[in-house]
Structure formats: structure tokens, C-alpha cells
GROMACS .gro file of C-alpha atoms in nm:
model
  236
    1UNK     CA    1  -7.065  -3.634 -12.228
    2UNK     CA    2  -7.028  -3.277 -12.286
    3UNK     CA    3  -6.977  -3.203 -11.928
    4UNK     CA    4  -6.705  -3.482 -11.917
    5UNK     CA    5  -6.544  -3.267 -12.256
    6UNK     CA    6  -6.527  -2.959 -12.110
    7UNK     CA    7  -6.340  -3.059 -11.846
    8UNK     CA    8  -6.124  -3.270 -12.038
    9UNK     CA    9  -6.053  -2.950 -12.266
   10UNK     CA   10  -5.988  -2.756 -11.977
   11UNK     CA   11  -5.721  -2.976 -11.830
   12UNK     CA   12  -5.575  -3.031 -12.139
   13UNK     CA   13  -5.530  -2.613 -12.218
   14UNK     CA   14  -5.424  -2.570 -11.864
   15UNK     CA   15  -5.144  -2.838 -11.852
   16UNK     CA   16  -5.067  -2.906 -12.221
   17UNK     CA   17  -5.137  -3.245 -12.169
   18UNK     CA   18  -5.194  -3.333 -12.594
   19UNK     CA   19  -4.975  -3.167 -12.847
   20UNK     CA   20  -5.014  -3.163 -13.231
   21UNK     CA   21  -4.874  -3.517 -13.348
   22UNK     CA   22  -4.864  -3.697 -13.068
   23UNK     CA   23  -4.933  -4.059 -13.012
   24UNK     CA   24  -5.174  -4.195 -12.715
   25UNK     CA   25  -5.152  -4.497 -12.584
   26UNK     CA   26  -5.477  -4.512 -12.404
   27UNK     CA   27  -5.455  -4.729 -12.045
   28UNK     CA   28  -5.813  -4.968 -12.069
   29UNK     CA   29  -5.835  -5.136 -11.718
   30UNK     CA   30  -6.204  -5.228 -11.863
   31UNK     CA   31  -6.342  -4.998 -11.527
   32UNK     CA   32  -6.577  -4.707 -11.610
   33UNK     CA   33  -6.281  -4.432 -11.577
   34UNK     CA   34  -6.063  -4.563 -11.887
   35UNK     CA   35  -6.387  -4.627 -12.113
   36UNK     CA   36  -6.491  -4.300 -12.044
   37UNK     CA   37  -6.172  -4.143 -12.094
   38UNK     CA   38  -6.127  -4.371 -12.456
   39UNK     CA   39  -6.465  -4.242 -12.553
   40UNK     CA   40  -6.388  -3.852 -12.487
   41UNK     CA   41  -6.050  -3.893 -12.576
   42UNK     CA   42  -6.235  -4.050 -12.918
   43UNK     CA   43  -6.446  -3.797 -12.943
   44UNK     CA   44  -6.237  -3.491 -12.844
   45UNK     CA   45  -6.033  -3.598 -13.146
   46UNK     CA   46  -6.266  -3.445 -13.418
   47UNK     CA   47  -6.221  -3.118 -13.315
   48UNK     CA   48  -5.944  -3.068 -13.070
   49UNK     CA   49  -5.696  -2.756 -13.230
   50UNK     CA   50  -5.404  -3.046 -13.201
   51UNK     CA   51  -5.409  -3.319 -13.430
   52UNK     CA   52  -5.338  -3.671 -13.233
   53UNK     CA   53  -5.422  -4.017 -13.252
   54UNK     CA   54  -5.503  -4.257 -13.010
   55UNK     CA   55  -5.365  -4.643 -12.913
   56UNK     CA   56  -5.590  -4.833 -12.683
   57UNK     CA   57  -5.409  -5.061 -12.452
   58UNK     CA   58  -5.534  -5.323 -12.179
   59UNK     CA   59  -5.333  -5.525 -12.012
   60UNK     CA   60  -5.499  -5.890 -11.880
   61UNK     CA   61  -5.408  -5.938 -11.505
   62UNK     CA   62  -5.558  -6.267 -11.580
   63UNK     CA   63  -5.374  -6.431 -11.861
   64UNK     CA   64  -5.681  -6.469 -12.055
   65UNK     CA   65  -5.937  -6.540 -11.875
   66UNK     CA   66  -6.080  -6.194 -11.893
   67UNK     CA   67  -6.366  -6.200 -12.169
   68UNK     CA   68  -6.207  -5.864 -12.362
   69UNK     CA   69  -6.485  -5.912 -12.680
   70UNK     CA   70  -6.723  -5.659 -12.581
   71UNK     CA   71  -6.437  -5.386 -12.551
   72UNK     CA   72  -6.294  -5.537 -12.869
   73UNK     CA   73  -6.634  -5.420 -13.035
   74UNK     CA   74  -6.649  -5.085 -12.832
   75UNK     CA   75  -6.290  -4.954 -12.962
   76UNK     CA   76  -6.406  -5.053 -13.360
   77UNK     CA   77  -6.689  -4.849 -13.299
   78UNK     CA   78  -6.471  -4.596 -13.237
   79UNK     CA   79  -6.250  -4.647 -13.481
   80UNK     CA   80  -5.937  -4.723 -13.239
   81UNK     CA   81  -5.714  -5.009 -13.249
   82UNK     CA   82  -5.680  -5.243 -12.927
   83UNK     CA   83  -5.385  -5.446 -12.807
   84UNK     CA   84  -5.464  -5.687 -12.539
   85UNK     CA   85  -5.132  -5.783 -12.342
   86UNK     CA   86  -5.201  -6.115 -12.164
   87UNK     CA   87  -4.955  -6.140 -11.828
   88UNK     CA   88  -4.971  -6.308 -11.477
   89UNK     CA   89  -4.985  -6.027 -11.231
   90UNK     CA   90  -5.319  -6.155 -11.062
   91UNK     CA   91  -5.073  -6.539 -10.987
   92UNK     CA   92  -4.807  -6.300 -10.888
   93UNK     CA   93  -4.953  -6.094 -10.669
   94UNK     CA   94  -5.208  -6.356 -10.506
   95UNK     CA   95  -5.077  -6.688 -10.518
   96UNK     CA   96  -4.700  -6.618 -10.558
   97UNK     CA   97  -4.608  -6.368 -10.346
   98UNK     CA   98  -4.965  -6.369 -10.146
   99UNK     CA   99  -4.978  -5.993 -10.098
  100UNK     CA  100  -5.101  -5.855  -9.772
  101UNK     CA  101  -5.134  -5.500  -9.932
  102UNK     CA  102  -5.160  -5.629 -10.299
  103UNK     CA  103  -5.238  -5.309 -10.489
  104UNK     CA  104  -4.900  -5.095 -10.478
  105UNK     CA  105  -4.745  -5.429 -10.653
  106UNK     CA  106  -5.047  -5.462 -10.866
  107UNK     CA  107  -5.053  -5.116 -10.994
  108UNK     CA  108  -4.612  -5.117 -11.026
  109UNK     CA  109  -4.645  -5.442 -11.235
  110UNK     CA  110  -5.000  -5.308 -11.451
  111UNK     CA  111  -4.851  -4.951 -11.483
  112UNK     CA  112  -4.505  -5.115 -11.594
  113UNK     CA  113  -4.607  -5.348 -11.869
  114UNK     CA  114  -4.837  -5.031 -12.026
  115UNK     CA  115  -4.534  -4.785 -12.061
  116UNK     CA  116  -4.377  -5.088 -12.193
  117UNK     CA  117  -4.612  -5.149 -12.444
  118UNK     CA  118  -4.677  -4.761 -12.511
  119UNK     CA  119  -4.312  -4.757 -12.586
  120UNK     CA  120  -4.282  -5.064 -12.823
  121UNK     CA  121  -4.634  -4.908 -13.024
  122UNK     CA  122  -4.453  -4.588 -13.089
  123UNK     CA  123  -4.642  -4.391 -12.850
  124UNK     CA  124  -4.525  -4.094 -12.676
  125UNK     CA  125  -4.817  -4.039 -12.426
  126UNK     CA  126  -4.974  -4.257 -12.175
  127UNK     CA  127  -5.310  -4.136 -12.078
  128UNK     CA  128  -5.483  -4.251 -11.765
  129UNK     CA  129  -5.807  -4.277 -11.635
  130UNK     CA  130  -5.783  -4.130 -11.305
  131UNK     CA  131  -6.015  -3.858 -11.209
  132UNK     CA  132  -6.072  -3.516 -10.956
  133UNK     CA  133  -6.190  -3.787 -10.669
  134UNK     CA  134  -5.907  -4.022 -10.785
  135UNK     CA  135  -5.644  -3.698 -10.724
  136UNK     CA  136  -5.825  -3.609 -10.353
  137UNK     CA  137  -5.842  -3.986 -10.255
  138UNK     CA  138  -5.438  -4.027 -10.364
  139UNK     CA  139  -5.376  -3.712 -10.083
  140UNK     CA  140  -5.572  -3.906  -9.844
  141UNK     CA  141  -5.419  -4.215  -9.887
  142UNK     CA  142  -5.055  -4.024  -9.864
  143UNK     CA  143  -5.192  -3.829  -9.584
  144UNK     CA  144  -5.312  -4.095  -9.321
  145UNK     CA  145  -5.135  -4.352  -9.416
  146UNK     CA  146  -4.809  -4.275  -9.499
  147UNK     CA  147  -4.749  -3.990  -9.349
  148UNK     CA  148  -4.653  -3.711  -9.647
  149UNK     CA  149  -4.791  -3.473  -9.884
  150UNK     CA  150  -4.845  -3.637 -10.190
  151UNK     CA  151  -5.060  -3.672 -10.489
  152UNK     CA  152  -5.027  -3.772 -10.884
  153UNK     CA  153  -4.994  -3.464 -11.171
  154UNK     CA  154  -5.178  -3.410 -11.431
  155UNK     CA  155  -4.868  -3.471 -11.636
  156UNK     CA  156  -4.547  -3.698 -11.488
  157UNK     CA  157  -4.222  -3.774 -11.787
  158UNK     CA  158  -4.133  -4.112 -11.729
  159UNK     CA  159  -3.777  -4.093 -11.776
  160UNK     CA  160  -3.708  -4.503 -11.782
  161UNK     CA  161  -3.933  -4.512 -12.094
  162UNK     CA  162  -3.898  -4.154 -12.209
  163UNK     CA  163  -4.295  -4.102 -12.262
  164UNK     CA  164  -4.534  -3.894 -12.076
  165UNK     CA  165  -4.836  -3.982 -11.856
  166UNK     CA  166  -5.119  -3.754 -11.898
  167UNK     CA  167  -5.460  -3.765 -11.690
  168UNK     CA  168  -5.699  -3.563 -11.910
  169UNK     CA  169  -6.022  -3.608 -11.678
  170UNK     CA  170  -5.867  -3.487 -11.352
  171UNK     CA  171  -6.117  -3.224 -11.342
  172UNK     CA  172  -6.388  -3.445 -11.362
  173UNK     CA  173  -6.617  -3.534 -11.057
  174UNK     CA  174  -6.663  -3.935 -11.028
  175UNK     CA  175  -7.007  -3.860 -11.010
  176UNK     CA  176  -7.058  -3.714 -11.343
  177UNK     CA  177  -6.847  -4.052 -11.514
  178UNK     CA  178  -7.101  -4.326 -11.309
  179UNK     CA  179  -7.404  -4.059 -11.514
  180UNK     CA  180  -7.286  -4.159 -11.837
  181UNK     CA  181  -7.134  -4.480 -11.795
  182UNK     CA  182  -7.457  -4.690 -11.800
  183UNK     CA  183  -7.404  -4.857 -12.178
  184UNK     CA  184  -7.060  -4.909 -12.171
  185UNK     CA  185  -6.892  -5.265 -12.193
  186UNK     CA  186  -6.722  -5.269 -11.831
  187UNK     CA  187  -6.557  -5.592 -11.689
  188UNK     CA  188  -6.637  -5.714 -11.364
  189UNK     CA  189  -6.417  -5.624 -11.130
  190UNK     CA  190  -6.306  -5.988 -11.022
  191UNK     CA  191  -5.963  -5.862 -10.798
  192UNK     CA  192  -5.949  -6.066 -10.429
  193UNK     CA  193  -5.894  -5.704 -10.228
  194UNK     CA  194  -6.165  -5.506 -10.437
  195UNK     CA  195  -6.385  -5.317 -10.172
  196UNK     CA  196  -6.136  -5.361  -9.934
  197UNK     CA  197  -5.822  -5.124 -10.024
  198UNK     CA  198  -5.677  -4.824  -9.838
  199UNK     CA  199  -5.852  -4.648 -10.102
  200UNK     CA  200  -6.194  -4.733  -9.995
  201UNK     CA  201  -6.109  -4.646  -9.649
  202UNK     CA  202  -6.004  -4.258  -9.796
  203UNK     CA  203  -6.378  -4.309  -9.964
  204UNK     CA  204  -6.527  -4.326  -9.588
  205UNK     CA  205  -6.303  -4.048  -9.468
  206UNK     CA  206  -6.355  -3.765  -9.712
  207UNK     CA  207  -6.772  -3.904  -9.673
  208UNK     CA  208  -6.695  -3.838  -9.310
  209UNK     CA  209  -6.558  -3.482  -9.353
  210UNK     CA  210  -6.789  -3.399  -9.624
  211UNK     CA  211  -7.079  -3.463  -9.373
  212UNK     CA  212  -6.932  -3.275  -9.114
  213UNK     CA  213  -6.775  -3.009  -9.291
  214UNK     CA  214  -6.949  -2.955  -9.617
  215UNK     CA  215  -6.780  -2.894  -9.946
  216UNK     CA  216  -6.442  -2.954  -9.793
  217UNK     CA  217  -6.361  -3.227 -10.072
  218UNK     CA  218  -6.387  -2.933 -10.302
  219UNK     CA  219  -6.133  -2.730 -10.064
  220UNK     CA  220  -5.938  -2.993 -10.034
  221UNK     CA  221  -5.893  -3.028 -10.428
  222UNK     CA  222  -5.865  -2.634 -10.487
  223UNK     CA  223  -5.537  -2.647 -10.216
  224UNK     CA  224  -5.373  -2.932 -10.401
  225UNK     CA  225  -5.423  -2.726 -10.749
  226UNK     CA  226  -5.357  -2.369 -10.633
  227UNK     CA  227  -4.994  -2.310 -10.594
  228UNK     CA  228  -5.091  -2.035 -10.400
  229UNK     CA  229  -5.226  -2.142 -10.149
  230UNK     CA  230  -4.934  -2.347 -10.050
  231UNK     CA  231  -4.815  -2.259  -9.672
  232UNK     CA  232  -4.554  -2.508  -9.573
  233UNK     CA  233  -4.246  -2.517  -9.426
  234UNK     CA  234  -3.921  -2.448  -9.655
  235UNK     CA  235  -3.617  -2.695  -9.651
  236UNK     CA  236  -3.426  -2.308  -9.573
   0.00000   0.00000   0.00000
């Protein structure tokens, strides 16, 4: 856990991401990433210089048929308050509209009704779960498949809700979350297109170039974050 602290401290001095006073409305998907994040989020709380206080949030893609009582136990222990929002997204996405590429619609619907409900608990933050491989694997994605230069921030304003999202482990490596990860109450992962996303297919690229080129995941994530080292064509 200390590792996963320091590098949450270190994104959140670089890009401001928690201010004194603010409000977190912590995303729980019930995945490794957001119980990690609650629990150093939790923890970084007792001493961080800024004085916040955290809102955990998950939002039921089932409509209740997601067993939420071992999380409910985990976020006591840490002395945070959960709201579970119960909604239909899985019926939706699956059996309504029957989704070829479910998860942009997934993730639209899922990221909407958590601002929503960030908004209506008084919270002016939204912090996510997503991670250093999370960040590379976006640029893939963007890359290969659709053709642009794109990845998420560290911090995005939201302007239709008026809150922030903040990603306070996006310097940590994937690798160092699965290490500590072990004890925590995750849900199964029970989506129809799990294992078989565009994201898992950026998974099997970057383990191609990785094998052929080593370290180049790590050069790949030092361009995206270095300004600097930006060489691309100007609109001029």
C-alpha cells in the first residue's frame, strides 16, 4: 500500500487533483482499481496537507442482482458512507439495444448516472479508478482503432454537472494494484463482452511491443505525460 500512496501523492501534488474542503464522490465498480483507490483514498485522508472527505458511490448495472454486502462491510470499515444506485444499463445495453460494441454505451450510461449522483450528494469531485496501464491502453485503443491521438487526464471539469473528475492512481502500475488486492471484497465480473473488448486487444498489443521492444510501455507513457516531447503537426 505504500507504494500505491506514493504515487497517489505524487499525482495529486503534480495535478492538484484534491483541494482543502472538497467533497469525493468515490466511483466503486466493485473491480480491484476502485477498491484500491477507496482504500488509499481512505487512508491518504489521515494525513494528506488538504482536508477532504470522501462519498463512495456504485452504481448496479444489474438492478439488484449484484450481491453489494461485502463492499457494504468494506466501506464501514473504513468509515465511508455507500450509496448503491440500482439502474438497468446491463437490459439496455444487452437485451434492448443488443450492443455489438457494448462498452462505449455502457461506460456513457455508468459514467452518467455517477456525476449524477455526485452532483445530487453535494460532491464536487468524481474520482476514478483508472490507472498508468488504464491511461497507455486508452492511447492504444484511440490509436488503432479510431484513428487519433487521444487519452483521459488526470483531471477533466465536467461542465454539464459542474464537478471535476480526478484519477489519483494514474501513476500506478496495474501490477502493483493485483499485489495488494488479494483480501479485498471484489464482485465477479459477470458483463457478456468481459475478456473480449477492444481493450483486451490493446492488452495483446502493448504485450507484443513490450516483447519486442522492451520498456516501450514505459516510453509510451513518459510521451503522453511530457509536454515536451510533443512533435506534431500545428493546425498553422
Amino acid at each position: 500500500m505504500q507504494k500505491i500512496l506514493g504515487a497517489l501523492r505524487k499525482a495529486c501534488d503534480q495535478y492538484s487533483l484534491i483541494e482543502d474542503g472538497d467533497k469525493i464522490c468515490v466511483g466503486i465498480s466493485g473491480g480491484k482499481d476502485s477498491l484500491v483507490l477507496l482504500k488509499a483514498m481512505a487512508r491518504f485522508q489521515t494525513f494528506s496537507p488538504n482536508k477532504f472527505s470522501l462519498q463512495a458511490v456504485a452504481i448496479d448495472l444489474t438492478n439488484g442482482k449484484n450481491d453489494y454486502s461485502k463492499i457494504e462491510s468494506f466501506c464501514k470499515q473504513l468509515n465511508v458512507p455507500l450509496e448503491i444506485v440500482p439502474s438497468n444499463v446491463f437490459e439496455i445495453v444487452f437485451d434492448i439495444r443488443k450492443e455489438k460494441n457494448p462498452c462505449s454505451l455502457c461506460a456513457n450510461m455508468r459514467r452518467g448516472l455517477l456525476n449524477s449522483t455526485a452532483k445530487r450528494l453535494n460532491c464536487n469531485k468524481v474520482a476514478l479508478g483508472h490507472h498508468k496501464d488504464d491511461l497507455i491502453e486508452t492511447f492504444i485503443i484511440s490509436l488503432f482503432f479510431e484513428g487519433r491521438l487521444s487519452t483521459f487526464k488526470p483531471k477533466s471539469y465536467l461542465s454539464n454537472t459542474n464537478i471535476y473528475a480526478i484519477r489519483p492512481l494514474i501513476f500506478c502500475n496495474e501490477s502493483d494494484i493485483i499485489q495488494i488486492s488479494e483480501d479485498l471484497p471484489i464482485l465477479k465480473n459477470i458483463c457478456p463482452a468481459d475478456k473480449h473488448t477492444k481493450r483486451e486487444q490493446a492488452k495483446s498489443i502493448l504485450k507484443d511491443l513490450d516483447t519486442t521492444y522492451p520498456n516501450s510501455r514505459e516510453k509510451i507513457f513518459n510521451a503522453i505525460i511530457h509536454q515536451e516531447r510533443y512533435n506534431l503537426f500545428d493546425k498553422n
